[in-house]
GROMACS .gro file of C-alpha atoms in nm:
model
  333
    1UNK     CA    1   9.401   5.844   7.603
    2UNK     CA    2   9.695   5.854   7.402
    3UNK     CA    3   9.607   5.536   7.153
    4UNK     CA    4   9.279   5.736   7.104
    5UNK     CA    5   9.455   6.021   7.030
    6UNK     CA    6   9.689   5.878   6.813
    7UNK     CA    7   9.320   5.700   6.633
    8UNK     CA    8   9.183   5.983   6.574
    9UNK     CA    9   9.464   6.169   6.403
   10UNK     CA   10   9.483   5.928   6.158
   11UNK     CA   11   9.103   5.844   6.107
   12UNK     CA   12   8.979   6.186   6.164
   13UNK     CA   13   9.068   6.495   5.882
   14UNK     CA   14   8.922   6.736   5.643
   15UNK     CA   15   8.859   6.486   5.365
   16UNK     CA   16   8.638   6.177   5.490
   17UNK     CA   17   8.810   5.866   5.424
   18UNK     CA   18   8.613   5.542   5.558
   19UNK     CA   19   8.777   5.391   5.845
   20UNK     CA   20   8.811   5.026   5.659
   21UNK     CA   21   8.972   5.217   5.371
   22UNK     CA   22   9.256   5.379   5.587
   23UNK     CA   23   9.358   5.056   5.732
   24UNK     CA   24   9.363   4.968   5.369
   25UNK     CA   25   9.581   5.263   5.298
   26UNK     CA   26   9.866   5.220   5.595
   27UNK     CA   27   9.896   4.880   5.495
   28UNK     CA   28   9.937   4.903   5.117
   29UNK     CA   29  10.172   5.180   5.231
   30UNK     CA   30  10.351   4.960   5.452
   31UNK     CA   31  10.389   4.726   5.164
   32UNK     CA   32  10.531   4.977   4.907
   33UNK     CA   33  10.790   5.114   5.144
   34UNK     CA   34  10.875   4.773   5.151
   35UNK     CA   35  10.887   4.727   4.768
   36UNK     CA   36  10.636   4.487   4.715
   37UNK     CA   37  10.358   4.520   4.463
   38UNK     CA   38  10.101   4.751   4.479
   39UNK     CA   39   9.726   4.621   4.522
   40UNK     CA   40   9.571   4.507   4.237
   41UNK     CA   41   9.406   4.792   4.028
   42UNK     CA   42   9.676   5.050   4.120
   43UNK     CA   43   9.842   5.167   3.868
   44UNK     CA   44  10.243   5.271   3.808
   45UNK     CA   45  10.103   5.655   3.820
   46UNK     CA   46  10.099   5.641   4.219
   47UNK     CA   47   9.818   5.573   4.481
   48UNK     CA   48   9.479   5.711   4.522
   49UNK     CA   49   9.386   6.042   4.650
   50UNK     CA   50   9.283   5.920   4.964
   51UNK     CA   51   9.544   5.700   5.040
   52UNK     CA   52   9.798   5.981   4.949
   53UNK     CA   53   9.582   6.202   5.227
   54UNK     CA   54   9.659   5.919   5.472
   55UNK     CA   55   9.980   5.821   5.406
   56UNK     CA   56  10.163   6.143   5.309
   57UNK     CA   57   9.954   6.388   5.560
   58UNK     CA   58   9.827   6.228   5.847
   59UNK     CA   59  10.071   5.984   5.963
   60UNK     CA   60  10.384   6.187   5.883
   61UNK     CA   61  10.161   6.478   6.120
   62UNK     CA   62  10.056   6.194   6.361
   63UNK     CA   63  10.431   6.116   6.405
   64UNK     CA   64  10.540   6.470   6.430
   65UNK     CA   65  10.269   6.573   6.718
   66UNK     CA   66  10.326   6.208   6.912
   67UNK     CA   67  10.708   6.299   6.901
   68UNK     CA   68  10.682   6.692   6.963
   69UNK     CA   69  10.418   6.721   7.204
   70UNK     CA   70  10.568   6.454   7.444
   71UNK     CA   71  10.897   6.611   7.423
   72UNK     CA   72  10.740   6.926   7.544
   73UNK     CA   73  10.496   6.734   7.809
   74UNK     CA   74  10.831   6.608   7.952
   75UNK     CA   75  11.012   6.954   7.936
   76UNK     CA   76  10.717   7.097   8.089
   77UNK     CA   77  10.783   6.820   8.423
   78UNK     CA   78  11.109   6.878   8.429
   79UNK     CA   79  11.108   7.205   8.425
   80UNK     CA   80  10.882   7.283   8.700
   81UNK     CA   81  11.095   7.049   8.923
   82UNK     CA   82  11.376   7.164   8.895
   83UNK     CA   83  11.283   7.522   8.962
   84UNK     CA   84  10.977   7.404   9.231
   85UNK     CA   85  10.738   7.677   9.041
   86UNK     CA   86  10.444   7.510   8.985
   87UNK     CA   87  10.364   7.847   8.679
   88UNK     CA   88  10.763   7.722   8.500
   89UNK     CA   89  10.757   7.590   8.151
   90UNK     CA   90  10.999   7.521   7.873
   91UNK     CA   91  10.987   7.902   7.792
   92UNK     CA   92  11.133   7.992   8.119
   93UNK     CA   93  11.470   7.892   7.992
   94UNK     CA   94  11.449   8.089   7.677
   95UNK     CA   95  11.402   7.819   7.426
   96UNK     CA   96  11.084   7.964   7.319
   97UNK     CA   97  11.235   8.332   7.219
   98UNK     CA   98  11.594   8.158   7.123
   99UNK     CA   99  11.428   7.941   6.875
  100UNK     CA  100  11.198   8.232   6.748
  101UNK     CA  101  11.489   8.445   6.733
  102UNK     CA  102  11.675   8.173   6.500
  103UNK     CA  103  11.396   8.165   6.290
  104UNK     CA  104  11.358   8.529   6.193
  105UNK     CA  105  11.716   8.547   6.127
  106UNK     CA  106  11.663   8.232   5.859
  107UNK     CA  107  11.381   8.420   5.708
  108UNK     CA  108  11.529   8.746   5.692
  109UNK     CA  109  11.862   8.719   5.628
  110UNK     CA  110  11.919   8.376   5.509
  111UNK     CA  111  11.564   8.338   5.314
  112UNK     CA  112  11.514   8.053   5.399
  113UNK     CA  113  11.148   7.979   5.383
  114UNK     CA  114  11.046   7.594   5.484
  115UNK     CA  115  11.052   7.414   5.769
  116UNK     CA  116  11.291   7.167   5.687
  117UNK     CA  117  11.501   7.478   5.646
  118UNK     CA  118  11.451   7.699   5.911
  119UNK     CA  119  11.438   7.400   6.224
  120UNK     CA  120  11.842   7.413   6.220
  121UNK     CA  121  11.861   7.794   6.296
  122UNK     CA  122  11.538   7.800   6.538
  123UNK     CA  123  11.712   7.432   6.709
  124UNK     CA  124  12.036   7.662   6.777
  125UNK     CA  125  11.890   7.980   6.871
  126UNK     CA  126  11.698   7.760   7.159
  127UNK     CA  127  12.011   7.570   7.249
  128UNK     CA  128  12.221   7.907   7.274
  129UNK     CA  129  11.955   8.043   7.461
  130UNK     CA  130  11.912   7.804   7.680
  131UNK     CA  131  12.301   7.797   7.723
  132UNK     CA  132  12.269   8.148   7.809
  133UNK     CA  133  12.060   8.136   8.062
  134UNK     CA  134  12.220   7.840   8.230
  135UNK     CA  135  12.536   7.997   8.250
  136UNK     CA  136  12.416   8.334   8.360
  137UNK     CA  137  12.173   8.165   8.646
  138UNK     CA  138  12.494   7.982   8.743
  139UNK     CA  139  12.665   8.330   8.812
  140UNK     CA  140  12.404   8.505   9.020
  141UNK     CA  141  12.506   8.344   9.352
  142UNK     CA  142  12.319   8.593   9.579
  143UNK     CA  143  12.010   8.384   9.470
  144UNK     CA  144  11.894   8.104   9.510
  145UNK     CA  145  11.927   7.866   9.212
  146UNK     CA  146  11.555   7.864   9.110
  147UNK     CA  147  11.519   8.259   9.161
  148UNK     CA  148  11.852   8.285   8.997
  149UNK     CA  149  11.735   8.100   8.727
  150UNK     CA  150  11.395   8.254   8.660
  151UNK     CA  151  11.551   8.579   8.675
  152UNK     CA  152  11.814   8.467   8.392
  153UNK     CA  153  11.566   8.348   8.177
  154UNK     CA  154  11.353   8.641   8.230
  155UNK     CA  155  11.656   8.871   8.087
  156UNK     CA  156  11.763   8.650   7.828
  157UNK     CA  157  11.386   8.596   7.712
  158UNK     CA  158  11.321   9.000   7.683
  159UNK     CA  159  11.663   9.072   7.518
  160UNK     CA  160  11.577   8.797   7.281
  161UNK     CA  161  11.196   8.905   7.205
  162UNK     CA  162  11.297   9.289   7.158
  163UNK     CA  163  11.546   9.164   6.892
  164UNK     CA  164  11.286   8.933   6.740
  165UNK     CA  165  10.997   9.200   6.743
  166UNK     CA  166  11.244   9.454   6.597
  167UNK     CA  167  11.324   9.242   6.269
  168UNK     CA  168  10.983   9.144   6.222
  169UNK     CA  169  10.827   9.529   6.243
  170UNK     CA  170  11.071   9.598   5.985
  171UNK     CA  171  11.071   9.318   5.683
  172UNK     CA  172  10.719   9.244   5.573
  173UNK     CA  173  10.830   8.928   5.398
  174UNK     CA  174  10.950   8.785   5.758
  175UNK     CA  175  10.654   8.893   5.918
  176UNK     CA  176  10.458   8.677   5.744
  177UNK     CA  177  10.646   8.346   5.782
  178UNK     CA  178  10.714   8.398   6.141
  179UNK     CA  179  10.342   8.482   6.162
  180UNK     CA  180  10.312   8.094   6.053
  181UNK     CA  181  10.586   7.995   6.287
  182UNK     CA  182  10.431   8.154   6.609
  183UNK     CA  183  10.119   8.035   6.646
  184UNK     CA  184  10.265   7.671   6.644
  185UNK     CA  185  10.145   7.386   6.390
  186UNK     CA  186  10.171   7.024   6.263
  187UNK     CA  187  10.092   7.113   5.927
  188UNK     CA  188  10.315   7.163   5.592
  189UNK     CA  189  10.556   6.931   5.798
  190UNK     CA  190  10.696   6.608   5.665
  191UNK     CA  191  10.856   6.360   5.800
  192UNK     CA  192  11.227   6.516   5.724
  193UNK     CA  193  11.181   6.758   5.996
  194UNK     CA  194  11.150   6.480   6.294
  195UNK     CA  195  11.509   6.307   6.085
  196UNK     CA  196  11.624   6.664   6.140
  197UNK     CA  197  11.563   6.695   6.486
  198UNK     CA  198  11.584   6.347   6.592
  199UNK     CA  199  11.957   6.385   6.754
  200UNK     CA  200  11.851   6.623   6.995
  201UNK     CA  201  11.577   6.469   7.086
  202UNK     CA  202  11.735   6.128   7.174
  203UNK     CA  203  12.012   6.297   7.326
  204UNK     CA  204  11.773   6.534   7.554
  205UNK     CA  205  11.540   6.200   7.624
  206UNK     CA  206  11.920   6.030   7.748
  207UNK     CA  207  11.967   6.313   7.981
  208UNK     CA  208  11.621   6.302   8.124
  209UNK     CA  209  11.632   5.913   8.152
  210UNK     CA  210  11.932   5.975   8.361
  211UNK     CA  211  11.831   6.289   8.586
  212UNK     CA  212  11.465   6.191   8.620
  213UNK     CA  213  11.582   5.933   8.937
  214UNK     CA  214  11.705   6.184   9.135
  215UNK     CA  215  11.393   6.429   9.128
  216UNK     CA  216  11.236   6.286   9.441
  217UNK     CA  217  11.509   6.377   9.615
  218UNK     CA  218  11.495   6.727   9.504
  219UNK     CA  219  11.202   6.798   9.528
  220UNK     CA  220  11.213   6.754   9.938
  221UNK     CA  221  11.484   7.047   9.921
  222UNK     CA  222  11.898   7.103   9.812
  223UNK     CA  223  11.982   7.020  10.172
  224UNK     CA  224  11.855   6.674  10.253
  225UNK     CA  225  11.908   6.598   9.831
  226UNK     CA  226  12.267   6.633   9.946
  227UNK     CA  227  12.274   6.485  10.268
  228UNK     CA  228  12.096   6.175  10.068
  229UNK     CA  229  12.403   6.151   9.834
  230UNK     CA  230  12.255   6.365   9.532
  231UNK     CA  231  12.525   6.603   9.353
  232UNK     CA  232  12.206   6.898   9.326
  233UNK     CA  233  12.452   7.080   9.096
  234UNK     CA  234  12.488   6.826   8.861
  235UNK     CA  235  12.141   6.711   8.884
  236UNK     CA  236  12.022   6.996   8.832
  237UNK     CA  237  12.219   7.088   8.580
  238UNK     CA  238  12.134   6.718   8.367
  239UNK     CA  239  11.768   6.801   8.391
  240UNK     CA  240  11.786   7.184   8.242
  241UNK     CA  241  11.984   7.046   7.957
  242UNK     CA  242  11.750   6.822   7.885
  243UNK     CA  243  11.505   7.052   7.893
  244UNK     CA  244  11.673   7.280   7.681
  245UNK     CA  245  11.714   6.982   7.402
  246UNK     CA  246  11.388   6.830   7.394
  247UNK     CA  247  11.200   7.169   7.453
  248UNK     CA  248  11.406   7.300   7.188
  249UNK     CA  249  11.403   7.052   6.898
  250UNK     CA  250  11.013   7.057   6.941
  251UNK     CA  251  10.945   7.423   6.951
  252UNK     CA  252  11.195   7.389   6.629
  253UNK     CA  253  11.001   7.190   6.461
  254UNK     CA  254  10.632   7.289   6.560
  255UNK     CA  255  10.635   7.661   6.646
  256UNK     CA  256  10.564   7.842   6.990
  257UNK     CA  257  10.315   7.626   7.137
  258UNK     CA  258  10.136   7.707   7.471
  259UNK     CA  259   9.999   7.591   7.806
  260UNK     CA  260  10.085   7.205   7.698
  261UNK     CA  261  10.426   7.231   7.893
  262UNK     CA  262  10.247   7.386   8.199
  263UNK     CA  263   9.904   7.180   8.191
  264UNK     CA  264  10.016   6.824   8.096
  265UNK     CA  265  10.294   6.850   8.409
  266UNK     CA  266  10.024   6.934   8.680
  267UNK     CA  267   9.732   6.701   8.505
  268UNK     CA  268   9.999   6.451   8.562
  269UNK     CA  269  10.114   6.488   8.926
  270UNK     CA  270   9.807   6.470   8.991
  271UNK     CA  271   9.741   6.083   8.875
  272UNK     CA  272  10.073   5.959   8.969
  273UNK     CA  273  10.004   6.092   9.341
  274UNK     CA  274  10.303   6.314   9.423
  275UNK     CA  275  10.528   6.076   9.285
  276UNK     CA  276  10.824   6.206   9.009
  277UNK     CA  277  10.886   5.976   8.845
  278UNK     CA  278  10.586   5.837   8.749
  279UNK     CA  279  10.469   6.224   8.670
  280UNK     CA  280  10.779   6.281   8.449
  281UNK     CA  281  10.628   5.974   8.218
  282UNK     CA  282  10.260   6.073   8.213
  283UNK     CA  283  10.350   6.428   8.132
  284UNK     CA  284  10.504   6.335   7.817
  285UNK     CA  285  10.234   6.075   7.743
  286UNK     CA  286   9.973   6.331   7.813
  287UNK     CA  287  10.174   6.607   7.640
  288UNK     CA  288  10.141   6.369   7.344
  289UNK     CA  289   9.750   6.348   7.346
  290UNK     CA  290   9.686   6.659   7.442
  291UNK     CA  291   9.884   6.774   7.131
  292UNK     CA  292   9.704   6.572   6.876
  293UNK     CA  293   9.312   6.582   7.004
  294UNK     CA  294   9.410   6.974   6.973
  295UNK     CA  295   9.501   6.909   6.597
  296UNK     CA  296   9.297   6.655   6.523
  297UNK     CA  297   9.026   6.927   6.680
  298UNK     CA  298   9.161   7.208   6.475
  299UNK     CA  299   9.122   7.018   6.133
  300UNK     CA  300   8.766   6.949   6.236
  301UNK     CA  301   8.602   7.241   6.430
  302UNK     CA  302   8.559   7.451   6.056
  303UNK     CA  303   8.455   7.336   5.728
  304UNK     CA  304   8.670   7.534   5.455
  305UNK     CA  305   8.977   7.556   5.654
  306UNK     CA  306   9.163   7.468   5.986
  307UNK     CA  307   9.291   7.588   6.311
  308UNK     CA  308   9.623   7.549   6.368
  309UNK     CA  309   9.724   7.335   6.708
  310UNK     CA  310   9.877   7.622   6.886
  311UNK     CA  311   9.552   7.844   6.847
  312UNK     CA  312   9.309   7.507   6.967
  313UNK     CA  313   9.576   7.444   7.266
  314UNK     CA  314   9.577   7.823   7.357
  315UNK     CA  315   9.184   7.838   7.329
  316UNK     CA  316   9.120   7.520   7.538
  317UNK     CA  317   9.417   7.502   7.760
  318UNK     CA  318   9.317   7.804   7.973
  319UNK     CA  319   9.037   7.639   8.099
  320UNK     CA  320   9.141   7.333   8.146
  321UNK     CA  321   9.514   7.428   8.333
  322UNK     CA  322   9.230   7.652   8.573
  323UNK     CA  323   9.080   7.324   8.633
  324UNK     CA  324   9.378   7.141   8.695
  325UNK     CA  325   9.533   7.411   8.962
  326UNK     CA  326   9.194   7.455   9.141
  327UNK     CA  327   9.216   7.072   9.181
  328UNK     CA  328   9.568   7.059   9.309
  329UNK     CA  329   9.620   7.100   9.684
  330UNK     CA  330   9.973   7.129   9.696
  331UNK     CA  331  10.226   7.432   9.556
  332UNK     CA  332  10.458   7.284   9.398
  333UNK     CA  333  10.493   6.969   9.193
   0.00000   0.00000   0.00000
């Protein structure tokens, strides 16, 4: 599912380019990133039209959707683990609102306009954020840790929004690029956005490499996690922050995108049998092609313009996370 995914985001856009001639394309681009000569007929001006669709808008938005949406699919596993609530996604934590909240202060205060620009403040609001709610869930010890938790990121995430939705009613300017922000898209992205947020990512993946062992043995309870050896505090502690990197440096990059972190996690328990591990992997995989059929959908479903992937993944994942819990016979993943 994912190589077809990945196929058609690169065949598949607005402007019809033969499938031969994209091969053509990624391969002559291949060769003049590597400084060889260009193909014969190609002159020192540049490339052709279509191979400057291909090469500078496709595979730089392939890239970016492959890398985002399985950081969120992964999040999205992770997440509902950890806190055993089969409805949890990244935005339980906060990174959702923190990251939205960095972004309207880059376009209101700072000015700062571009993705490339704004990915740094939106990556640090999500990271504080997330932070915050770690730390608060950490201090409300009448509760237990995943009430605690959703509780935390429940006040963090309204203190956060109100903030957001107060800047935003009052600067016109910023309304309109968050408006562009929120709905959550690959597009008018390059390639210097993933560089940007390509620490975080590979340290969040780390953490998750490292936590996702111990998530059978959390997921039959705190007590017999301990009793098999399992530090739950530290576990569980590994696996928020990764969810608070990964989750973050994609909604960073992309926007607020929806449903993928709550649909891909239970579509994926639900081939891998139970199992966590396994469904930690699949998530992201499926997170991945979920993320670009929904833009490769959104460039095709309208012939002047396009939808953006958040709207296609809001529209279609409704139905299909319905069909995915009506299939599912347990509560929790």
């Amino acid at each position: 599912m994912l190589l077809a995914a990945v196929a058609a985001s690169v065949f598949a856009g607005s402007q019809p380019v033969p499938p031969a001639d994209v091969v053509r394309h990624v391969a002559a681009g291949l060769r003049l990133a590597s400084g060889l000569d260009l193909p014969f007929g190609w002159g020192a001006a540049g490339v052709p039209e279509a191979t400057a669709a291909v090469l500078d808008l496709r595979l730089p938005r392939t890239l970016l959707g492959l890398v985002c949406g399985l950081a969120l699919g992964l999040a999205g596993a992770l997440c509902q683990a950890h806190t055993r609530n089969p409805l949890a996604d990244p935005g339980l934590l906060g990174v959702t609102a923190g990251a939205a909240c960095g972004v309207v202060v880059s376009l209101s205060v700072l000015r700062w306009s571009s993705p490339s620009e704004y990915v740094w403040l939106a990556l640090a609001g999500a990271v504080l954020a997330g932070g915050i709610v770690l730390g608060l869930a950490s201090r409300l010890r009448t509760l237990a840790p995943a009430t605690g938790l959703v509780l935390a990121g429940a006040i963090v995430t309204g203190v956060l929004n109100s903030v957001t939705s107060a800047v935003v009613l009052l600067d016109k300017a910023t309304m309109d690029g968050f408006r562009y922000w929120t709905v959550g898209s690959l597009s008018g992205r390059d390639t210097s956005v993933l560089a940007d947020i390509a620490p975080w990512l590979l340290l969040g993946l780390g953490l998750a490499a490292l936590n996702t062992p111990a998530l059978d043995a959390l997921a039959l309870g705190d007590d017999v996690a301990t009793a098999l050896g399992r530090n739950v505090a530290l576990d569980r502690a590994t696996g928020l922050a990764a969810v608070v990197l990964v989750a973050g440096a994609a909604t960073a990059a992309v926007g607020s995108i929806a449903f993928l972190g709550l649909a891909a996690p239970h579509l994926a328990l639900r081939l891998a049998r139970g199992k966590m591990v396994p469904a930690v992997v699949l998530s992201g995989l499926l997170g991945a092609a979920l993320m670009l059929l929904a833009d490769t959908a959104g460039r095709l479903v309208l012939p002047s313009s396009e939808l953006s992937v958040g709207i296609v993944l809001s529209i279609v994942g409704a139905p299909l996370f319905i069909w995915i819990a009506r299939g599912r016979k347990d509560a929790t993943p």
